[in-house]
Tab-separated table of C-alpha atoms in Angstrom:
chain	number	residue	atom	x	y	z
A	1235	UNK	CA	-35.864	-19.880	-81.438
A	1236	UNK	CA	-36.764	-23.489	-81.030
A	1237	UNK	CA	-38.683	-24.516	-78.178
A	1238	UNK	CA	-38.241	-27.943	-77.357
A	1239	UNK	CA	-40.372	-29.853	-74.846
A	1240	UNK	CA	-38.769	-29.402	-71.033
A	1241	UNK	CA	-39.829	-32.617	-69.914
A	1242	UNK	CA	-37.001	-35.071	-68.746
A	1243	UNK	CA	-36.979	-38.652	-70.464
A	1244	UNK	CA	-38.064	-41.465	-68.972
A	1245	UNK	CA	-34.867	-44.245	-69.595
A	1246	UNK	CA	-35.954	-47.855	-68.744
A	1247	UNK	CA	-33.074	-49.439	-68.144
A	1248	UNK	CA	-33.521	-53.462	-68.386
A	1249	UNK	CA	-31.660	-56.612	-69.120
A	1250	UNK	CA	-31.031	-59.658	-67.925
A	1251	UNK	CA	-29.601	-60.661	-64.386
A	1252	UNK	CA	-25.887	-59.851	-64.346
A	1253	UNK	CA	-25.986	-57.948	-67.425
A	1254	UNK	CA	-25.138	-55.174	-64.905
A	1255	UNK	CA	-27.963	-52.462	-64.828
A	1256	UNK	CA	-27.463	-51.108	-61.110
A	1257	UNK	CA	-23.400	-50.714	-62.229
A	1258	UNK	CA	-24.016	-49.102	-65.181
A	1259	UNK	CA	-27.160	-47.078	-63.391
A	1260	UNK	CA	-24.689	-45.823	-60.563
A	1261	UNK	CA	-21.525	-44.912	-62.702
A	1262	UNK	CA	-24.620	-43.046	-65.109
A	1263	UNK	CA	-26.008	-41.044	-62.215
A	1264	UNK	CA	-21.992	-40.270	-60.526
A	1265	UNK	CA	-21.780	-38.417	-63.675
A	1266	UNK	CA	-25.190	-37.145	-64.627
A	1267	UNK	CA	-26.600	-34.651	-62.328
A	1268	UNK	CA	-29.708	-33.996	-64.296
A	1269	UNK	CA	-30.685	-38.059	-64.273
A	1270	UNK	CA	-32.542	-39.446	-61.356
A	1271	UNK	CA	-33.169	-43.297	-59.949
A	1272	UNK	CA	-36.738	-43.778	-59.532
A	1273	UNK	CA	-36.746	-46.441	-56.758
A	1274	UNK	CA	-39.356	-49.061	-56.533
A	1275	UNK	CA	-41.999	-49.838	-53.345
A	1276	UNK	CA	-42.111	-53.830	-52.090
A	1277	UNK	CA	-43.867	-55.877	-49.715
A	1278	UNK	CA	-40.957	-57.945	-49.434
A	1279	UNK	CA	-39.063	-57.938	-45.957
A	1280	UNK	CA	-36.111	-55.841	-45.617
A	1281	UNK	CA	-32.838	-57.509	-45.636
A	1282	UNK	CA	-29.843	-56.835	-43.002
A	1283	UNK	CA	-27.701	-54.858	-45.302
A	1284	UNK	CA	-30.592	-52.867	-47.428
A	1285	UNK	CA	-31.969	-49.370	-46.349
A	1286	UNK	CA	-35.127	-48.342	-46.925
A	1287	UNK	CA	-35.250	-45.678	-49.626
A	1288	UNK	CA	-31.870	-46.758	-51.398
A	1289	UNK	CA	-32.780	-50.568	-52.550
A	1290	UNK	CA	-36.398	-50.167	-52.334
A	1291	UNK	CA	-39.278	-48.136	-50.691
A	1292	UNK	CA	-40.380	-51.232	-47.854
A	1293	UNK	CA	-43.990	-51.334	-47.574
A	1294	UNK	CA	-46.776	-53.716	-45.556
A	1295	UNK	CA	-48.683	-55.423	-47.408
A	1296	UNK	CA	-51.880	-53.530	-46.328
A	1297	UNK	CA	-49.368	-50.052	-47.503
A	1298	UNK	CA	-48.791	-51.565	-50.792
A	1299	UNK	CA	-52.293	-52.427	-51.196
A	1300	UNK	CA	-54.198	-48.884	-50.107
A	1301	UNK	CA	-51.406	-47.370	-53.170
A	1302	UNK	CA	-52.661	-49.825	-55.651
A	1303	UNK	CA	-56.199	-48.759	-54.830
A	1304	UNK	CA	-55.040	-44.903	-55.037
A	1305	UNK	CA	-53.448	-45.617	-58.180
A	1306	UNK	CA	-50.320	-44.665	-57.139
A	1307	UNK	CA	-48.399	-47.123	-59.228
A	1308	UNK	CA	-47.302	-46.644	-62.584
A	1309	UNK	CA	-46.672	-50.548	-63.211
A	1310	UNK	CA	-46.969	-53.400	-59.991
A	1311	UNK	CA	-46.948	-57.024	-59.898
A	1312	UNK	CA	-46.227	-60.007	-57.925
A	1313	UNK	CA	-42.675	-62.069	-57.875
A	1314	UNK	CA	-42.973	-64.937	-54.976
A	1315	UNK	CA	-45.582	-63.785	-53.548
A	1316	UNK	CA	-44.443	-60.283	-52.951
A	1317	UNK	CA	-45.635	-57.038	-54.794
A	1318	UNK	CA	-43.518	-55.266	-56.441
A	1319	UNK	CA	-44.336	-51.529	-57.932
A	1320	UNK	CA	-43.146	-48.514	-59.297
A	1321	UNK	CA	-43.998	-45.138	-57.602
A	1322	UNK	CA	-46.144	-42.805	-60.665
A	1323	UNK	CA	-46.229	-39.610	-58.733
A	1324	UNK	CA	-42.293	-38.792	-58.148
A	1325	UNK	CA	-41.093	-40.306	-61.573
A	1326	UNK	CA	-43.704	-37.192	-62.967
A	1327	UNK	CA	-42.586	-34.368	-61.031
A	1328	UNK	CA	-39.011	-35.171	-61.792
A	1329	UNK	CA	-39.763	-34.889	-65.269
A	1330	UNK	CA	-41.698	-31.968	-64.973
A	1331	UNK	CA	-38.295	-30.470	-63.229
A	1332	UNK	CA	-36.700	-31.373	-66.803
A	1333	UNK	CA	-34.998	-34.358	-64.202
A	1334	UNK	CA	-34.639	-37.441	-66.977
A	1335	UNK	CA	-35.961	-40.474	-64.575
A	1336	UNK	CA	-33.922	-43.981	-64.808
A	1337	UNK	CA	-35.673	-46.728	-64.005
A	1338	UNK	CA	-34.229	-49.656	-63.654
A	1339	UNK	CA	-36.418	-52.464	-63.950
A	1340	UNK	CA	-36.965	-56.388	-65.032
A	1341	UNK	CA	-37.512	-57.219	-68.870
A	1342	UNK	CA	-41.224	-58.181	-67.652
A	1343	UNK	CA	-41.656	-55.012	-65.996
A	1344	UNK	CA	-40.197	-53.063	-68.724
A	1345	UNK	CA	-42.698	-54.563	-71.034
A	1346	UNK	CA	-45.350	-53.315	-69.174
A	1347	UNK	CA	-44.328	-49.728	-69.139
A	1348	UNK	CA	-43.725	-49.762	-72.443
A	1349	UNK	CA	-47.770	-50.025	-72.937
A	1350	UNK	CA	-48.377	-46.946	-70.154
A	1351	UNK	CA	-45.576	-44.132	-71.580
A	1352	UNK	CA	-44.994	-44.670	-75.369
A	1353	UNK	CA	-42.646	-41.952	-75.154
A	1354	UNK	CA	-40.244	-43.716	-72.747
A	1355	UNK	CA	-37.052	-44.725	-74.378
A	1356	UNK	CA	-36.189	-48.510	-74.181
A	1357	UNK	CA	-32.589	-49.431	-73.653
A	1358	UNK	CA	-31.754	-53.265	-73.367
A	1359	UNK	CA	-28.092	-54.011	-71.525
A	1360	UNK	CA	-26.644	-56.589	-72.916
A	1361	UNK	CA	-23.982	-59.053	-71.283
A	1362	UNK	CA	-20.953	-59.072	-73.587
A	1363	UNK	CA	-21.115	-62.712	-74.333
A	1364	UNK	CA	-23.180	-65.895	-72.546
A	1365	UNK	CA	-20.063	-67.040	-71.105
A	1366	UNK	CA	-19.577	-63.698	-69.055
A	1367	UNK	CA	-22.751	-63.324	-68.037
A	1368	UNK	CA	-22.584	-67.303	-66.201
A	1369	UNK	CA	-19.275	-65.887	-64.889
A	1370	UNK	CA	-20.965	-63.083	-63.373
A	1371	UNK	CA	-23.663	-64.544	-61.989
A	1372	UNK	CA	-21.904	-67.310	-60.383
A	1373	UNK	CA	-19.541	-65.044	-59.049
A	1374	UNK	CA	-21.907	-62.995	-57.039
A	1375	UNK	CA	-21.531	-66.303	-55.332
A	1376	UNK	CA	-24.298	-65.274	-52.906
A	1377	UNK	CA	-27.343	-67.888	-54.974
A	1378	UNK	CA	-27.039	-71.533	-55.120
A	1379	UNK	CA	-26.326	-73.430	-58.399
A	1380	UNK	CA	-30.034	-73.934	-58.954
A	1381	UNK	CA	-31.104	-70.208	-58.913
A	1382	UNK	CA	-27.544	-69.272	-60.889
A	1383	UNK	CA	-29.118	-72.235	-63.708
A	1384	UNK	CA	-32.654	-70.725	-63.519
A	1385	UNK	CA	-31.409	-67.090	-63.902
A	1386	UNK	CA	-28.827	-67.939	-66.448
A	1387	UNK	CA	-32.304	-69.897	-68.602
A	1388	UNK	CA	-34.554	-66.730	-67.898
A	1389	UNK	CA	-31.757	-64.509	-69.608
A	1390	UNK	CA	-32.052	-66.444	-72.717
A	1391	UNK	CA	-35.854	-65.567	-72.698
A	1392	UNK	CA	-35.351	-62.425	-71.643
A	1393	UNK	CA	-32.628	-61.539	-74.681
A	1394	UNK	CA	-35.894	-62.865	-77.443
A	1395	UNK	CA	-37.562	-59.759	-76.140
A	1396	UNK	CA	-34.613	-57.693	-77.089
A	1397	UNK	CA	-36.247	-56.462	-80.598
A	1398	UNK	CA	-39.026	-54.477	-78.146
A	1399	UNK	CA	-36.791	-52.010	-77.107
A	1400	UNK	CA	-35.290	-49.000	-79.033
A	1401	UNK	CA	-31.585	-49.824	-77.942
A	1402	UNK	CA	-29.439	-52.016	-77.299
A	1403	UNK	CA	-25.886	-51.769	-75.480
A	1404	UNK	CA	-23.342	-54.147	-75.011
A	1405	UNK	CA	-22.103	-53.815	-71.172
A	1406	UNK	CA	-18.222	-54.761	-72.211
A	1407	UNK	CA	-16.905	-52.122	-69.625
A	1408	UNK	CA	-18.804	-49.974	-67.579
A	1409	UNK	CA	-17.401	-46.684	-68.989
A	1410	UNK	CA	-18.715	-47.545	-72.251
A	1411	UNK	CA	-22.062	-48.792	-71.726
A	1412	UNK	CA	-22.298	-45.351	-69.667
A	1413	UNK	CA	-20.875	-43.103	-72.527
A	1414	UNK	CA	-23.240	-44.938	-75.070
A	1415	UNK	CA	-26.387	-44.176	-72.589
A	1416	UNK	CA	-25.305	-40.597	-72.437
A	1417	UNK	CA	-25.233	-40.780	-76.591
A	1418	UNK	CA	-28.322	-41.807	-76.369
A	1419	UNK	CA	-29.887	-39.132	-73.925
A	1420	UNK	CA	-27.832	-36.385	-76.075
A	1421	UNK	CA	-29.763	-37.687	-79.340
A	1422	UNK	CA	-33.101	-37.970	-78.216
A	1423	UNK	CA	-33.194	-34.445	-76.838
A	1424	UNK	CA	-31.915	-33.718	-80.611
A	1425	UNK	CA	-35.332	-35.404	-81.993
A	1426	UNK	CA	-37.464	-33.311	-83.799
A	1427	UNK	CA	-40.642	-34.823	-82.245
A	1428	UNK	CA	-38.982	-33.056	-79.039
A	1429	UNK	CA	-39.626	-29.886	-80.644
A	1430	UNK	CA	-42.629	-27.584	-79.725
A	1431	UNK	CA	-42.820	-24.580	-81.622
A	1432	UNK	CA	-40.168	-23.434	-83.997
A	1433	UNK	CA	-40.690	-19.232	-83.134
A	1434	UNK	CA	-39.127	-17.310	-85.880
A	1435	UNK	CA	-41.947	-14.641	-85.545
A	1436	UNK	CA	-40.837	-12.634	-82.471
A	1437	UNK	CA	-38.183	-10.231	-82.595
A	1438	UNK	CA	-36.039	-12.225	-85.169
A	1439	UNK	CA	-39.521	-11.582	-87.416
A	1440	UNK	CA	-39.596	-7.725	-86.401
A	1441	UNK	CA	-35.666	-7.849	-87.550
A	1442	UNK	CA	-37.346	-9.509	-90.979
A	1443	UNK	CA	-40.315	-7.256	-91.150
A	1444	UNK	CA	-37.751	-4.190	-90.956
A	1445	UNK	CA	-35.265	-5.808	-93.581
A	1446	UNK	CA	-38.229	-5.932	-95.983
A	1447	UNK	CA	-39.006	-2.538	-95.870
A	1448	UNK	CA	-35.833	-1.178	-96.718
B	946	UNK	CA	-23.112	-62.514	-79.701
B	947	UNK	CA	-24.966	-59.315	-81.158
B	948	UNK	CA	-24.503	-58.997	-84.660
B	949	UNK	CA	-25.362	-55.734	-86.025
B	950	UNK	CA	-25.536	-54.690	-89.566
B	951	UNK	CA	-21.602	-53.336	-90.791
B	952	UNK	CA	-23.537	-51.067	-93.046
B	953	UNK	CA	-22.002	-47.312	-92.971
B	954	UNK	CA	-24.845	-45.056	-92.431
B	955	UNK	CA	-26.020	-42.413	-94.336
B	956	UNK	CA	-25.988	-38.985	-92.508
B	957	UNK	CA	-28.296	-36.189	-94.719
B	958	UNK	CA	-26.797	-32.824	-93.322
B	959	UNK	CA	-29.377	-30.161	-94.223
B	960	UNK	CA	-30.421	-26.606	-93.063
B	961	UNK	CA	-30.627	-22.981	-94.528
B	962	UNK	CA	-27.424	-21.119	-96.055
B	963	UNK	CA	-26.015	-19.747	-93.031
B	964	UNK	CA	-26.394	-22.798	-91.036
B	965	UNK	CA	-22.837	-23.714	-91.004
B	966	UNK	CA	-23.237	-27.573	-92.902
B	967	UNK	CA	-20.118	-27.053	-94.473
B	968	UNK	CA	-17.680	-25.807	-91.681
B	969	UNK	CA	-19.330	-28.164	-88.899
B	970	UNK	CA	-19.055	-30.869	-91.706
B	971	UNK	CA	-15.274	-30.111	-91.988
B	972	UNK	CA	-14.694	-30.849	-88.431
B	973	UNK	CA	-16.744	-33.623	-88.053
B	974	UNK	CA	-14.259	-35.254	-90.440
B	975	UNK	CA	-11.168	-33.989	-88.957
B	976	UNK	CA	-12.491	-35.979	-85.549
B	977	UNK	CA	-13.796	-39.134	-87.089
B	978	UNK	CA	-11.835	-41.266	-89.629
B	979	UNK	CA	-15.317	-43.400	-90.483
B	980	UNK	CA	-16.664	-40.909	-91.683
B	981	UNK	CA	-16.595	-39.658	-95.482
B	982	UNK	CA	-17.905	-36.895	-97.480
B	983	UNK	CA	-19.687	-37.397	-100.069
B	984	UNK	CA	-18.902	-34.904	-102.886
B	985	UNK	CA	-21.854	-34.170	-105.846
B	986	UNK	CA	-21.269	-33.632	-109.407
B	987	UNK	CA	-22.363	-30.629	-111.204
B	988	UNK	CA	-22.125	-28.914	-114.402
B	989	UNK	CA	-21.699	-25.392	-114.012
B	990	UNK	CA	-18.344	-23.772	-114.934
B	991	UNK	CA	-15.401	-24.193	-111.870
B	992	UNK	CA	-14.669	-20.718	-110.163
B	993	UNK	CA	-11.252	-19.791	-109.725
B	994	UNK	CA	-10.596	-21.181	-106.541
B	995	UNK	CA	-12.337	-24.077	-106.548
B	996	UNK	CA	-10.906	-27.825	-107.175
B	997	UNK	CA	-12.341	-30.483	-109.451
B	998	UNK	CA	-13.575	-33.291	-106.590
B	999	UNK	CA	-13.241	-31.095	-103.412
B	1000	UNK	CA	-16.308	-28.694	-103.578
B	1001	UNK	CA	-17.480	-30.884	-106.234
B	1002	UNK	CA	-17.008	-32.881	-109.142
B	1003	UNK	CA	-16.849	-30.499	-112.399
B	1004	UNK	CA	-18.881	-32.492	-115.210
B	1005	UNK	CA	-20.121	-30.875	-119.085
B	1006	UNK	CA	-23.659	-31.202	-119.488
B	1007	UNK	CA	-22.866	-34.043	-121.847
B	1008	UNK	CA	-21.032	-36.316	-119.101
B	1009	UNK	CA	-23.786	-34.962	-116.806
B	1010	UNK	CA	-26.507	-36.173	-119.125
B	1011	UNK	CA	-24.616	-39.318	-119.903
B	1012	UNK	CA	-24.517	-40.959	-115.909
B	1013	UNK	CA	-28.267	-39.576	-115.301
B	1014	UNK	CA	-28.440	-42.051	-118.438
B	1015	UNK	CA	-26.520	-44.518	-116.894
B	1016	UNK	CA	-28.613	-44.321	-113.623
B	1017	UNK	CA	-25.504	-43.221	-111.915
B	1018	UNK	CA	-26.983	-40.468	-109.334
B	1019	UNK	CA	-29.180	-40.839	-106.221
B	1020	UNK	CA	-30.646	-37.650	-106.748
B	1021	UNK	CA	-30.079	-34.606	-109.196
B	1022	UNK	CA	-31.667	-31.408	-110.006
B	1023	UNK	CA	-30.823	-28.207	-111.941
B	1024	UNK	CA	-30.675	-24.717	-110.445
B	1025	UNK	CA	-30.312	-21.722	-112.263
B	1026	UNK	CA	-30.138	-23.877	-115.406
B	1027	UNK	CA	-26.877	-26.377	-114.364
B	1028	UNK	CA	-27.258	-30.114	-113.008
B	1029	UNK	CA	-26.746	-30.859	-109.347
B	1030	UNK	CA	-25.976	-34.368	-108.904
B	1031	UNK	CA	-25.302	-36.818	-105.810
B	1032	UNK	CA	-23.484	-39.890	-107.348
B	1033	UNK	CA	-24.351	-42.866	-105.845
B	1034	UNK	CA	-22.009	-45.722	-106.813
B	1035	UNK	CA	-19.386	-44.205	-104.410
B	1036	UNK	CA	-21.719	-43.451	-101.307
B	1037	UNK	CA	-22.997	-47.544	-101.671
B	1038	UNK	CA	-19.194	-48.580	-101.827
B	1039	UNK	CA	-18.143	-46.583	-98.502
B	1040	UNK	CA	-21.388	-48.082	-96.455
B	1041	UNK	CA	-20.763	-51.037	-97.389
B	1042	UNK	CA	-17.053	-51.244	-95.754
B	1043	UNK	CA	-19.211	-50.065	-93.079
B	1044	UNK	CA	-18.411	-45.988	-93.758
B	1045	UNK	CA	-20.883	-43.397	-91.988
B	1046	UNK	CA	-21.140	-41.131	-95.684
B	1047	UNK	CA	-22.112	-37.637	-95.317
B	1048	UNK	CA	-24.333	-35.603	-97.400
B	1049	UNK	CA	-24.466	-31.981	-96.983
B	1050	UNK	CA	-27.363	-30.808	-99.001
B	1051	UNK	CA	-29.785	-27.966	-99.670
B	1052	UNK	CA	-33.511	-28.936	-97.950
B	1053	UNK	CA	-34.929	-29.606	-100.999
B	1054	UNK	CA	-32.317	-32.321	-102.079
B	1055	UNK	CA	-32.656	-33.689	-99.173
B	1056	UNK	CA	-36.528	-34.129	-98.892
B	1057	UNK	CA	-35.723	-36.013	-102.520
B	1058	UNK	CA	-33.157	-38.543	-100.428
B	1059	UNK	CA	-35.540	-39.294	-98.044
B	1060	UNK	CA	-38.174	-40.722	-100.509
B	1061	UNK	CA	-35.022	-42.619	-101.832
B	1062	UNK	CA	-32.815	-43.723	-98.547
B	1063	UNK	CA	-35.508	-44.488	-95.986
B	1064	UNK	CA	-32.613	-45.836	-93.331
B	1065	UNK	CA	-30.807	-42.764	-93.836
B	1066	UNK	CA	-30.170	-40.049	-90.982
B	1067	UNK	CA	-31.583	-36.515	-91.364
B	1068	UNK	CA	-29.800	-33.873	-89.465
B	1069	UNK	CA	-31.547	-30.754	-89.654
B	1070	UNK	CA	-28.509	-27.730	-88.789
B	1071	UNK	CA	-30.243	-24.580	-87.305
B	1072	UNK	CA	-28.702	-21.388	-86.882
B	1073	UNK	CA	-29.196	-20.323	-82.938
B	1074	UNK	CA	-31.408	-17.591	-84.286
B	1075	UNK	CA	-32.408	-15.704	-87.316
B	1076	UNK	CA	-30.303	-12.785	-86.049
B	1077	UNK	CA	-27.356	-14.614	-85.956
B	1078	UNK	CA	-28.139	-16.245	-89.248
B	1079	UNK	CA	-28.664	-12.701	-90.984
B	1080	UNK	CA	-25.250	-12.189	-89.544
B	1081	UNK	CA	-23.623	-14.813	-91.372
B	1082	UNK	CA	-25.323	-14.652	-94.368
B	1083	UNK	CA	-24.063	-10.553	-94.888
B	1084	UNK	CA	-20.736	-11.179	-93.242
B	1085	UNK	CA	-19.855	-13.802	-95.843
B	1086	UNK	CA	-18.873	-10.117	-97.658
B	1087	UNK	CA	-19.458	-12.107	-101.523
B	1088	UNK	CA	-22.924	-11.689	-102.132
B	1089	UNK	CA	-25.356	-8.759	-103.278
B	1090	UNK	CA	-27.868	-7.255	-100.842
B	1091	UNK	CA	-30.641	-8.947	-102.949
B	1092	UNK	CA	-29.096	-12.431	-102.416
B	1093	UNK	CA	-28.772	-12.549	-98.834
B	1094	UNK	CA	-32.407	-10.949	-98.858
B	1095	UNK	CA	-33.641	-13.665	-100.975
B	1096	UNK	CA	-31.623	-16.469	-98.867
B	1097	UNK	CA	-33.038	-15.563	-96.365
B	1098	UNK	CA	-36.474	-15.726	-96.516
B	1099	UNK	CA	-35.466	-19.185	-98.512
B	1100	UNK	CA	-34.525	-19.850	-95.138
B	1101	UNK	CA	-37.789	-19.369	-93.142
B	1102	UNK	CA	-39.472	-21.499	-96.006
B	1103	UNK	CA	-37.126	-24.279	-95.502
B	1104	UNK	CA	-37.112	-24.228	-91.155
B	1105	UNK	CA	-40.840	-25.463	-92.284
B	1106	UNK	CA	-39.132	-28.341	-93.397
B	1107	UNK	CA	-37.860	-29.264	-89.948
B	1108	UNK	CA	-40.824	-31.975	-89.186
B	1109	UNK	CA	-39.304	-34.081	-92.099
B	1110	UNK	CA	-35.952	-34.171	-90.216
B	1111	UNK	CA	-35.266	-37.025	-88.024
B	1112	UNK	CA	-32.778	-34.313	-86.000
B	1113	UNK	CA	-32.192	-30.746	-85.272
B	1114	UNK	CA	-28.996	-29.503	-84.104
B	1115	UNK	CA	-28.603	-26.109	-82.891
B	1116	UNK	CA	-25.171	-24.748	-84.260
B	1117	UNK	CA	-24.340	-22.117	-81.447
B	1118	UNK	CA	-20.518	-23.419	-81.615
B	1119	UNK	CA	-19.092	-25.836	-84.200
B	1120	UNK	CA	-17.877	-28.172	-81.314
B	1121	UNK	CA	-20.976	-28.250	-79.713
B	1122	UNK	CA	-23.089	-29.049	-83.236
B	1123	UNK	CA	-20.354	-31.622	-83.586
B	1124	UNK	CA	-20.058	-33.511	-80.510
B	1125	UNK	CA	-24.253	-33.311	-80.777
B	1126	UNK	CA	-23.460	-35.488	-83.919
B	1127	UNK	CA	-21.737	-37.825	-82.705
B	1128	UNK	CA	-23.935	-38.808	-80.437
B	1129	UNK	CA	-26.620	-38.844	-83.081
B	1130	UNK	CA	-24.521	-41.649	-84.513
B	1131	UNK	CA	-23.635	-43.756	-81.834
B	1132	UNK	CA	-26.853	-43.869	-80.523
B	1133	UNK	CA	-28.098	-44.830	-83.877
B	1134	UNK	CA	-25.766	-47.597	-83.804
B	1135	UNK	CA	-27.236	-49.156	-81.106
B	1136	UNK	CA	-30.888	-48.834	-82.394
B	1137	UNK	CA	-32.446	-52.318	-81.992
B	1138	UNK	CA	-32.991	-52.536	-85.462
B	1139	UNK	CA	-29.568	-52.611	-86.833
B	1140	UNK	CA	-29.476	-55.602	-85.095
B	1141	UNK	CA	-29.394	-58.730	-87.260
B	1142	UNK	CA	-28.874	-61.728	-85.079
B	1143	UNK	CA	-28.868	-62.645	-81.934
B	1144	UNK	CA	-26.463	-65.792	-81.872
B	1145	UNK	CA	-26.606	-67.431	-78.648
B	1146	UNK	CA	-26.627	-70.759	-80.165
B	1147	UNK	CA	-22.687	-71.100	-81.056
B	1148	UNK	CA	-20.011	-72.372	-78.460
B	1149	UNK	CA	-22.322	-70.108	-75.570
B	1150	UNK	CA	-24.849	-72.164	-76.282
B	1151	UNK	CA	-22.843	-75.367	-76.066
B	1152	UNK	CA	-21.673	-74.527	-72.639
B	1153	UNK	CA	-25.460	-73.640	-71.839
B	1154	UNK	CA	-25.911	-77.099	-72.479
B	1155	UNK	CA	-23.088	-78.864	-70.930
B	1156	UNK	CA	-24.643	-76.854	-67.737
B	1157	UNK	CA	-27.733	-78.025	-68.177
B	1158	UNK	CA	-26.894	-81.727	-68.193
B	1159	UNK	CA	-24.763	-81.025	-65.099
């Protein structure tokens, strides 16, 4: 009786460093058989333990380029002199399959998408406290002190930018940042802006026409 | 670190007689002890198996007239010559102890709330089809041939309505509707703009700084 549009959702998924978007992204998608990763292209070199496809889509530079120039790329931009981009053509036909597309992405990214699909929703992870996040990023214990300091300073610039997205969840435990996204996805299917055509007038409206007659 | 306004919310439950408000109302309260009904005031006679402050409060047209005095309702109307009234003192006092109140009201009562509550949640309950609703409407067994007639094209006047809804929730089963509404409101609760502060600058930010002049 109501039709509601079929299109999946586009979910960017952003936060700071450590707040712990490819966690909560993983657990999401375990459980979630209609979501879908989008995974982004780089020129960056691939390292020992990444696979092309799972991390990233590798690309040359001259690749990356020819995309940009077939407008492939739905958002792209350059972090130490490598490009970084996210793929237009997939993230569409997975919606198109009703698929809703998670893309997990920087806050400066995010803000960029934000401009190009309006009708993506917006949800900002959110460590649990400043404390937890330091913990977590110096535990990694894979960056030295000066990058931990310079990521740990970025997330406090990153957090200001928090009132441009539509959500916000707290990342306390995993299972609950996940159950809150799924929330989330369960409401905005509910939206009324999701709804097409409200069809009362074929055979429910024969079923009236009759009633009035008698 | 977040700090998110403790304020209840308001939840307007609407849709056509038939819908199911009331029995997927019922449940939602038997599942969620922050939630709380709110019950209107009206004064038309009690029926027989009704009880004063359960299907509503029972006023005389002279108390009635007295709070409308008194500025004590959010919204009232009369129908069929007797006041409808939601009081509001009580639905202010719940939110704030940080209370989700329900409201389950006819459409038009509800269009009225909107103009008045602009934070307020509308939930838009639609039947899975006008067959079904027909259904319920005659099996209720208590009403006269003309009635269910007449509330039911009251019905396809009010689905018109839906665009004014924030929400529309199928009732096919009560758990379903339910668990749909739950959602609604936890994913409300993490809309960005409940948030009210962002506090980094308390004994996080003292650490942040201690770091800093490491």
């Amino acid at each position: 009786m109501i039709k509601t549009k079929q299109i999946g959702s586009l979910i960017v998924l952003s936060g700071p460093s450590g707040s712990g978007k490819n966690t909560v992204c993983d657990a999401l998608l375990a459980k979630n058989h209609n979501c879908w990763e989008s995974i982004s292209c780089t020129s960056r070199s691939k390292r020992d333990q990444e696979i092309d496809g799972v991390q990233y889509y590798f690309l040359s530079k001259e690749e990356f380029e020819e995309k940009i120039k077939e407008n492939e790329f739905l958002e792209y931009a350059i972090y130490n002199g490598h490009y970084y981009g996210t793929p237009k053509k997939a993230i569409e036909e997975k919606r198109k399959q009703g698929i809703h597309v998670i893309l997990v992405i920087e806050v400066q990214g995010a803000l960029q998408i934000k401009e190009l699909v309006p009708d993506a929703i917006f949800i900002f992870l959110m460590p649990p406290s400043m404390d937890i996040l330091k913990q977590r990023l110096e535990g990694r214990g894979t960056e030295s002190k000066e990058k931990v300091l310079s990521r740990f300073k970025t997330a406090y610039q990153e957090i200001n930018e928090i009132s441009k997205y539509n959500y916000v969840v707290v990342n306390d435990e995993v299972e609950n940042a996940v159950s809150k996204i799924e929330s989330i996805l369960t409401a905005e299917m509910c939206r009324v802006d999701r709804i097409e055509d409200v069809d009362l007038y074929t055979k429910e409206e024969v079923l009236h026409e009759s009633l009035m007659q008698e």
